[in-house]
Amino acid sequence: MSAQQWNRQRVTGLRGRRDTRRFRSLFMCAWIALIALLPASGLVADTGVAQGRPNLLDLPRIPWEGGPGYWRNFPASAAAGWDDPSFFPIVAWYNGISSDSEAQYDKSLGINTYIGMDAATPYSLFSDNGMYWIGPPLNDSFTRASKNWVGEFLDDEVDGRYTPEQGRVHLQQLADQAKADGRFAYTNYTQSVLTNDMAASDANAYINDFTDVVSVDMYWYTVPFCSSVPYRENYLIPIPQSQCRTAASYGKTVRMLRQRDAIDGKLQPLWQFVENLNGGPGDQAFTANITPDQLEGAVMSSLINEARGVVYFNQSLSGPCQGGSIFRQSQVLPDFCADAQVAAVKKIDSLIKELAPVLNTQSYAYTFGSGLQTMLKTYNGSVYIFAMTDGAAPAGHRTFTLPSGVTGRSVQVIDEGRSIPVSSTGVFEDHFASESSFHVYRVDE
């Protein structure tokens, strides 16, 4: 995303107010109708069977698009093996590769997919290294049979560069071409589609009418918006200024996008942009670089709120540490100024890879306690809880109450080498050091 595009995004998102009550009422009606029609719609309803063990929890499920099986709808991604439950899309935005060693370095960070590349890049660099491409054919080395070319990237931030009418015509032409080729269509929008400043009909059309995968970019930790004076937000889910620069805002982005996506009664995978250093515009004052802890927290909050893929914004346009490809600079420059952030990418991506079979199952709807954002899943007879604070209450102590069907009396904390006892009433407690802290728990049944 260019600085100029970001500025258009910000201006669009700050235009006049609209009455939010009408939209919320319409959304609630649509959502109730959506749930009622699940078995007949394009959504996947609760089958009552958890991965590895049936009926482990007697709880409703979070509506979803179908998990790994979704990718079998598209010949290209199906042939590439994207329906493997151990695969989770982790994308680098504009990170050129010119050799196997560069591709393998990115792979060591957990990257498995690219968007944005030099037109001279040969297809063999993708196929030889087990990496995937989303975009147009870069050159003649790409053919319709190229297995690692899985999707088409339609365009970026169309909502910030066209009128709604022009944008719809533009995207329809691109989507028709992409889908005729057996590949999924993906695009990314500005945060404007999540506001009440854009007409609901226009925002809903953008999200639902053209794509098979969709995302929104909003870099809460590093853009000037959160420090605006006066501060004005008009989002589908309120984001107070005191909570703006938190990991929870990334999760709210996914939740708002899902609200838009659910309007038509069909769901698609939602991916989330996270800056790997700085998402601020290059023509404005530097705000901040994302810290390693914040980066990991932004990714985890996105996952907890049902993101199905992560896209790293791989450029830094302002501040003391700038670059057009942060990942590549971390490979070739000794003591690079973003080494700590890139290490954080590698760490959280490793956790995603480890837990991909869990992440690729359908979540349960359940509330563990106040001041939390959580995701509940089951896999191979165990219960998994992904947890963070909600960004509203101060970090610190939290109390969890397990669902009545969970009988385990010890919680294992993934990748932390510790366990927590569970009381006879199914309660356990833990501590979160900051708003970006998270824990992943496993309860063996």
Coordinates of C-alpha atoms in Angstrom, one line a residue:
M1 CA 0.0 0.0 0.0
S2 CA 1.5 3.4 -1.0
A3 CA 1.5 6.4 1.3
Q4 CA -0.8 8.2 -1.1
Q5 CA -3.3 5.3 -1.0
W6 CA -3.1 5.3 2.8
N7 CA -3.9 9.0 2.9
R8 CA -6.9 8.4 0.7
Q9 CA -8.0 5.6 3.1
R10 CA -7.7 8.0 6.0
V11 CA -9.6 10.7 4.3
T12 CA -12.4 8.4 3.2
G13 CA -12.6 6.9 6.7
L14 CA -13.0 10.4 8.3
R15 CA -15.8 11.7 6.1
G16 CA -19.2 12.7 7.7
R17 CA -21.2 10.7 10.1
R18 CA -24.1 8.4 9.4
D19 CA -26.8 7.1 11.6
T20 CA -25.5 3.8 12.9
R21 CA -28.7 2.5 14.4
R22 CA -30.3 1.7 11.1
F23 CA -27.3 -0.4 10.0
R24 CA -27.1 -2.3 13.2
S25 CA -30.7 -3.1 13.2
L26 CA -30.5 -4.4 9.6
F27 CA -27.4 -6.4 10.5
M28 CA -28.9 -8.1 13.4
C29 CA -31.9 -9.1 11.3
A30 CA -29.6 -10.4 8.6
W31 CA -27.5 -12.3 11.1
I32 CA -30.5 -14.0 12.7
A33 CA -31.7 -15.0 9.3
L34 CA -28.2 -16.3 8.4
I35 CA -28.1 -18.5 11.4
A36 CA -31.6 -19.9 10.8
L37 CA -30.6 -20.7 7.2
L38 CA -27.3 -22.3 7.8
P39 CA -28.0 -25.8 6.5
A40 CA -29.3 -24.4 3.2
S41 CA -26.7 -21.7 2.7
G42 CA -23.1 -21.7 1.7
L43 CA -22.0 -21.7 5.3
V44 CA -20.9 -24.9 7.0
A45 CA -23.2 -25.8 9.9
D46 CA -22.2 -27.6 13.1
T47 CA -21.8 -31.3 12.2
G48 CA -21.6 -32.3 15.9
V49 CA -18.3 -34.0 15.3
A50 CA -15.0 -32.6 16.7
Q51 CA -11.8 -33.5 15.0
G52 CA -10.6 -36.8 16.4
R53 CA -13.6 -37.3 18.8
P54 CA -17.3 -36.8 18.3
N55 CA -19.4 -34.7 20.7
L56 CA -16.6 -33.6 23.0
L57 CA -18.4 -30.4 23.7
D58 CA -22.2 -29.8 23.6
L59 CA -21.9 -26.2 22.5
P60 CA -23.0 -24.2 19.4
R61 CA -20.3 -23.6 16.8
I62 CA -19.1 -20.4 15.3
P63 CA -20.3 -20.2 11.7
W64 CA -17.4 -20.7 9.2
E65 CA -16.7 -21.0 5.6
G66 CA -15.6 -24.7 5.8
G67 CA -11.9 -24.6 6.9
P68 CA -9.4 -26.5 4.7
G69 CA -12.2 -28.0 2.6
Y70 CA -13.1 -24.6 1.3
W71 CA -10.0 -24.6 -0.9
R72 CA -11.4 -27.6 -2.8
N73 CA -13.8 -25.2 -4.4
F74 CA -11.0 -24.0 -6.6
P75 CA -9.0 -26.4 -8.9
A76 CA -5.8 -24.5 -8.4
S77 CA -5.7 -24.4 -4.6
A78 CA -7.0 -28.0 -4.4
A79 CA -4.2 -29.2 -6.7
A80 CA -1.7 -27.3 -4.6
G81 CA -2.8 -29.1 -1.4
W82 CA -4.3 -26.1 0.4
D83 CA -7.0 -28.4 1.7
D84 CA -4.4 -30.1 3.9
P85 CA -5.4 -29.3 7.6
S86 CA -1.7 -28.8 8.4
F87 CA -1.5 -25.8 6.0
F88 CA -2.3 -22.2 7.0
P89 CA -1.8 -19.3 4.6
I90 CA 1.0 -16.9 5.8
V91 CA 1.7 -14.3 3.1
A92 CA 4.4 -11.8 2.4
W93 CA 3.2 -8.6 0.8
Y94 CA 5.8 -7.5 -1.8
N95 CA 8.9 -9.5 -1.0
G96 CA 10.8 -10.3 -4.2
I97 CA 12.7 -13.5 -4.6
S98 CA 15.6 -13.9 -7.0
S99 CA 17.2 -17.2 -5.8
D100 CA 16.4 -20.4 -3.9
S101 CA 18.3 -19.1 -0.9
E102 CA 16.0 -16.1 -0.6
A103 CA 12.9 -18.3 -0.9
Q104 CA 14.2 -20.7 1.7
Y105 CA 15.0 -17.8 4.0
D106 CA 11.4 -16.6 3.8
K107 CA 10.2 -20.2 4.3
S108 CA 12.3 -20.3 7.5
L109 CA 10.3 -17.4 8.8
G110 CA 7.1 -19.3 8.2
I111 CA 6.1 -17.5 4.9
N112 CA 4.5 -19.9 2.4
T113 CA 2.8 -17.4 0.0
Y114 CA 3.6 -14.2 -1.9
I115 CA 1.7 -11.3 -3.3
G116 CA 3.6 -8.7 -5.3
M117 CA 6.7 -9.6 -7.2
D118 CA 9.0 -8.5 -10.0
A119 CA 7.6 -9.5 -13.4
A120 CA 10.9 -11.3 -14.2
T121 CA 10.5 -13.8 -11.3
P122 CA 10.5 -17.3 -12.8
Y123 CA 7.8 -19.7 -11.8
S124 CA 10.5 -22.3 -10.8
L125 CA 11.4 -20.3 -7.7
F126 CA 7.9 -21.0 -6.4
S127 CA 7.6 -24.6 -7.5
D128 CA 11.1 -25.6 -6.5
N129 CA 10.8 -24.2 -3.0
G130 CA 7.2 -25.1 -2.1
M131 CA 6.0 -21.5 -2.1
Y132 CA 2.8 -20.1 -3.6
W133 CA 1.9 -17.1 -5.7
I134 CA -1.3 -15.0 -5.7
G135 CA -1.5 -12.6 -8.5
P136 CA -1.4 -12.4 -12.3
P137 CA 1.0 -14.6 -14.3
L138 CA 4.3 -12.8 -14.0
N139 CA 5.7 -14.0 -17.3
D140 CA 5.6 -16.8 -19.8
S141 CA 7.0 -19.3 -17.3
F142 CA 3.5 -19.3 -15.7
T143 CA 0.9 -21.4 -17.3
R144 CA -2.6 -22.4 -16.4
A145 CA -1.2 -25.7 -15.2
S146 CA 1.2 -24.0 -12.8
K147 CA 0.3 -25.7 -9.5
N148 CA 1.9 -23.2 -7.2
W149 CA 0.0 -20.3 -8.7
V150 CA -3.1 -20.7 -6.5
G151 CA -5.0 -17.4 -6.7
E152 CA -5.5 -14.1 -8.4
F153 CA -5.1 -10.8 -6.5
L154 CA -7.6 -8.5 -8.1
D155 CA -6.5 -5.1 -6.9
D156 CA -5.6 -3.2 -3.7
E157 CA -7.7 -0.7 -1.9
V158 CA -10.2 -0.1 -4.7
D159 CA -12.6 1.4 -2.2
G160 CA -10.1 4.3 -1.6
R161 CA -9.3 4.9 -5.3
Y162 CA -12.6 4.6 -7.2
T163 CA -16.2 5.7 -6.7
P164 CA -18.3 2.8 -5.6
E165 CA -19.9 2.5 -9.0
Q166 CA -16.5 2.5 -10.8
G167 CA -15.0 0.2 -8.2
R168 CA -17.7 -2.4 -8.8
V169 CA -17.2 -2.4 -12.5
H170 CA -13.5 -2.7 -12.2
L171 CA -13.6 -5.6 -9.7
Q172 CA -16.2 -7.5 -11.7
Q173 CA -14.0 -7.5 -14.8
L174 CA -11.1 -8.8 -12.8
A175 CA -13.1 -11.3 -10.8
D176 CA -14.6 -12.8 -14.0
Q177 CA -11.1 -13.3 -15.4
A178 CA -9.8 -14.9 -12.3
K179 CA -12.6 -17.3 -11.7
A180 CA -12.5 -18.4 -15.4
D181 CA -9.0 -19.7 -14.7
G182 CA -9.9 -21.9 -11.8
R183 CA -8.2 -19.8 -9.2
F184 CA -9.7 -18.0 -6.2
A185 CA -10.1 -14.3 -6.3
Y186 CA -8.7 -12.2 -3.4
T187 CA -8.6 -8.5 -2.8
N188 CA -7.8 -6.1 0.1
Y189 CA -9.7 -3.0 1.1
T190 CA -9.1 0.0 3.3
Q191 CA -10.7 0.4 6.7
S192 CA -13.4 2.5 5.1
V193 CA -15.5 -0.6 4.3
L194 CA -15.7 -1.1 8.1
T195 CA -17.1 2.3 8.9
N196 CA -20.6 3.8 8.9
D197 CA -19.2 6.6 6.7
M198 CA -19.5 4.4 3.7
A199 CA -23.0 3.4 2.6
A200 CA -23.8 -0.1 3.9
S201 CA -24.9 -1.2 0.4
D202 CA -21.6 -0.1 -1.1
A203 CA -19.5 -1.7 1.6
N204 CA -21.5 -4.9 1.5
A205 CA -21.1 -5.1 -2.2
Y206 CA -17.4 -4.7 -2.1
I207 CA -17.0 -7.4 0.5
N208 CA -19.5 -10.0 -0.9
D209 CA -19.8 -9.6 -4.7
F210 CA -16.3 -10.2 -6.2
T211 CA -14.0 -12.3 -4.0
D212 CA -13.4 -15.7 -2.5
V213 CA -11.0 -14.3 0.1
V214 CA -11.0 -10.8 1.5
S215 CA -9.0 -8.6 3.9
V216 CA -8.8 -5.1 5.2
D217 CA -5.5 -3.3 6.2
M218 CA -5.5 -1.0 9.2
Y219 CA -2.2 -0.8 11.1
W220 CA -3.5 0.3 14.5
Y221 CA -0.1 0.3 16.3
T222 CA 1.8 2.4 13.8
V223 CA -0.6 4.8 11.9
P224 CA -1.2 8.4 13.0
F225 CA -5.0 7.8 13.2
C226 CA -5.0 6.6 16.8
S227 CA -3.3 9.8 18.0
S228 CA -5.6 12.2 16.1
V229 CA -6.9 15.3 17.9
P230 CA -9.8 15.4 17.8
Y231 CA -10.2 11.7 17.6
R232 CA -13.2 10.5 15.6
E233 CA -14.1 6.9 14.8
N234 CA -17.3 5.6 13.2
Y235 CA -16.7 1.9 13.0
L236 CA -19.2 -1.0 13.1
I237 CA -17.6 -1.9 16.4
P238 CA -16.6 1.1 18.5
I239 CA -12.8 1.5 19.1
P240 CA -12.3 4.2 21.8
Q241 CA -9.1 6.2 21.5
S242 CA -7.7 4.7 24.7
Q243 CA -8.0 1.2 23.2
C244 CA -7.0 2.1 19.6
R245 CA -3.3 1.1 19.8
T246 CA -4.0 -2.4 21.1
A247 CA -3.8 -5.9 19.7
A248 CA -7.6 -6.1 20.3
S249 CA -8.2 -3.6 17.5
Y250 CA -6.8 -6.1 15.0
G251 CA -9.3 -8.7 16.3
K252 CA -12.1 -6.2 16.0
T253 CA -11.1 -5.6 12.4
V254 CA -11.7 -9.2 11.6
R255 CA -15.0 -9.2 13.5
M256 CA -16.2 -6.1 11.6
L257 CA -15.2 -7.6 8.3
R258 CA -17.2 -10.8 9.3
Q259 CA -20.2 -8.7 9.9
R260 CA -20.0 -7.3 6.4
D261 CA -19.2 -10.7 4.9
A262 CA -22.2 -12.5 6.6
I263 CA -24.8 -10.2 5.1
D264 CA -25.3 -12.4 2.0
G265 CA -25.7 -15.6 3.9
K266 CA -22.3 -17.0 2.6
L267 CA -18.9 -16.8 4.2
Q268 CA -15.4 -16.6 2.7
P269 CA -12.0 -16.8 4.5
L270 CA -11.0 -13.6 6.1
W271 CA -7.2 -12.7 6.1
Q272 CA -5.6 -10.1 8.2
F273 CA -2.8 -7.6 7.4
V274 CA -0.3 -7.0 10.2
E275 CA 2.7 -4.7 9.7
N276 CA 6.1 -6.3 10.3
L277 CA 7.6 -3.0 11.2
N278 CA 5.7 0.2 10.3
G279 CA 2.4 0.7 8.5
G280 CA 2.5 4.5 8.7
P281 CA 2.4 6.8 5.6
G282 CA 5.7 8.1 4.2
D283 CA 4.6 11.7 3.9
Q284 CA 3.5 12.2 7.5
A285 CA 5.3 12.3 10.8
F286 CA 6.6 9.0 12.1
T287 CA 4.4 7.5 14.7
A288 CA 6.0 4.3 15.9
N289 CA 7.4 0.9 14.9
I290 CA 5.5 -2.1 16.1
T291 CA 7.3 -3.9 18.9
P292 CA 7.9 -7.6 18.7
D293 CA 5.3 -8.3 21.5
Q294 CA 2.8 -6.1 19.7
L295 CA 3.4 -7.9 16.4
E296 CA 2.8 -11.3 18.0
G297 CA -0.3 -10.0 19.8
A298 CA -1.8 -8.5 16.7
V299 CA -1.5 -11.8 14.9
M300 CA -2.9 -13.8 17.8
S301 CA -5.9 -11.4 18.2
S302 CA -6.6 -11.8 14.5
L303 CA -6.6 -15.6 14.9
I304 CA -8.7 -15.6 18.0
N305 CA -11.3 -13.6 16.0
E306 CA -11.3 -16.2 13.2
A307 CA -8.8 -14.9 10.7
R308 CA -8.0 -17.7 8.3
G309 CA -4.7 -16.2 7.0
V310 CA -2.1 -13.6 7.9
V311 CA -0.6 -11.1 5.4
Y312 CA 2.5 -9.2 6.5
F313 CA 2.8 -5.7 5.3
N314 CA 6.5 -5.9 4.4
Q315 CA 7.4 -2.3 3.9
S316 CA 8.4 0.6 6.1
L317 CA 7.8 4.1 4.6
S318 CA 8.7 6.3 7.6
G319 CA 10.8 6.5 10.7
P320 CA 14.5 5.7 11.3
C321 CA 14.2 2.1 9.9
Q322 CA 12.8 2.2 6.4
G323 CA 12.8 -0.3 3.5
G324 CA 10.8 -1.8 0.6
S325 CA 11.3 -5.4 1.7
I326 CA 11.8 -5.8 5.5
F327 CA 12.2 -9.6 5.2
R328 CA 14.9 -9.4 2.6
Q329 CA 16.8 -6.6 4.3
S330 CA 16.8 -8.8 7.5
Q331 CA 18.5 -11.5 5.5
V332 CA 21.2 -9.5 3.8
L333 CA 22.0 -6.6 6.3
P334 CA 24.0 -7.3 9.4
D335 CA 22.4 -5.9 12.6
F336 CA 19.4 -4.8 10.6
C337 CA 17.2 -2.4 12.6
A338 CA 14.1 -4.6 12.3
D339 CA 15.8 -7.9 13.3
A340 CA 13.7 -8.1 16.5
Q341 CA 10.4 -7.7 14.6
V342 CA 11.4 -10.3 12.0
A343 CA 12.4 -12.7 14.8
A344 CA 8.9 -12.1 16.2
V345 CA 7.4 -13.0 12.9
K346 CA 9.3 -16.3 12.9
K347 CA 8.2 -17.1 16.4
I348 CA 4.5 -16.5 15.9
D349 CA 4.5 -18.2 12.5
S350 CA 6.2 -21.3 14.1
L351 CA 3.3 -21.4 16.6
I352 CA 0.8 -21.1 13.8
K353 CA 2.4 -24.0 11.9
E354 CA 2.5 -26.1 15.1
L355 CA -1.2 -25.5 15.7
A356 CA -2.5 -25.4 12.1
P357 CA -4.5 -28.6 12.5
V358 CA -6.2 -27.0 15.5
L359 CA -6.7 -23.6 13.9
N360 CA -8.3 -25.4 10.9
T361 CA -11.2 -26.8 12.9
Q362 CA -14.5 -25.1 13.6
S363 CA -14.6 -23.1 16.8
Y364 CA -17.2 -23.3 19.6
A365 CA -19.2 -20.3 20.9
Y366 CA -18.4 -19.9 24.6
T367 CA -17.4 -17.1 27.0
F368 CA -14.7 -18.0 29.6
G369 CA -14.9 -14.9 31.7
S370 CA -14.8 -11.1 31.7
G371 CA -12.0 -9.0 30.2
L372 CA -11.0 -11.7 27.8
Q373 CA -11.1 -12.4 24.0
T374 CA -10.9 -16.2 23.5
M375 CA -11.3 -18.9 20.9
L376 CA -12.3 -22.5 21.9
K377 CA -11.5 -25.5 19.7
T378 CA -11.1 -29.3 20.0
Y379 CA -8.6 -31.6 18.3
N380 CA -7.7 -35.2 18.9
G381 CA -9.6 -35.4 22.2
S382 CA -8.1 -32.3 23.7
V383 CA -9.6 -28.9 24.3
Y384 CA -7.7 -25.8 23.1
I385 CA -8.2 -22.3 24.4
F386 CA -6.6 -19.3 22.7
A387 CA -6.8 -16.3 25.0
M388 CA -5.8 -12.6 25.4
T389 CA -7.2 -9.6 27.3
D390 CA -9.9 -7.7 25.5
G391 CA -8.0 -4.4 25.4
A392 CA -10.6 -2.6 27.4
A393 CA -9.8 -3.8 31.0
P394 CA -6.2 -3.4 32.2
A395 CA -3.9 -6.4 31.7
G396 CA -3.2 -8.7 34.6
H397 CA -5.1 -11.5 36.4
R398 CA -7.9 -13.3 34.6
T399 CA -10.2 -16.1 35.7
F400 CA -11.4 -18.8 33.3
T401 CA -14.4 -21.1 33.8
L402 CA -14.3 -24.2 31.6
P403 CA -17.4 -25.5 29.8
S404 CA -19.3 -28.1 31.8
G405 CA -18.3 -30.9 29.4
V406 CA -14.6 -30.4 30.1
T407 CA -13.4 -32.6 32.9
G408 CA -9.6 -32.2 32.8
R409 CA -8.1 -30.9 36.0
S410 CA -4.8 -29.5 34.6
V411 CA -4.2 -27.0 31.8
Q412 CA -1.0 -27.2 29.8
V413 CA 0.2 -23.8 28.5
I414 CA 1.5 -24.4 25.0
D415 CA 5.2 -23.4 24.4
E416 CA 5.6 -22.1 27.9
G417 CA 6.6 -25.2 29.8
R418 CA 4.1 -24.9 32.6
S419 CA 0.8 -26.2 33.7
I420 CA -2.1 -24.7 35.7
P421 CA -4.4 -26.6 38.1
V422 CA -8.1 -26.5 37.5
S423 CA -10.5 -26.4 40.5
S424 CA -13.2 -29.0 41.1
T425 CA -15.6 -26.5 39.7
G426 CA -13.7 -26.1 36.4
V427 CA -12.0 -22.8 37.2
F428 CA -8.4 -21.8 36.6
E429 CA -6.5 -18.5 36.7
D430 CA -3.6 -16.9 34.8
H431 CA -1.8 -13.7 34.3
F432 CA -1.4 -11.5 31.2
A433 CA 1.6 -9.1 31.5
S434 CA 0.3 -6.6 28.9
E435 CA -2.5 -5.9 26.5
S436 CA -0.6 -7.8 23.7
S437 CA 0.2 -10.9 25.9
F438 CA -1.5 -14.2 25.0
H439 CA -1.6 -17.8 26.1
V440 CA -2.7 -21.0 24.4
Y441 CA -4.0 -23.7 26.7
R442 CA -4.6 -27.4 26.2
V443 CA -6.8 -29.5 28.4
D444 CA -6.5 -33.2 27.8
E445 CA -9.7 -35.1 28.3

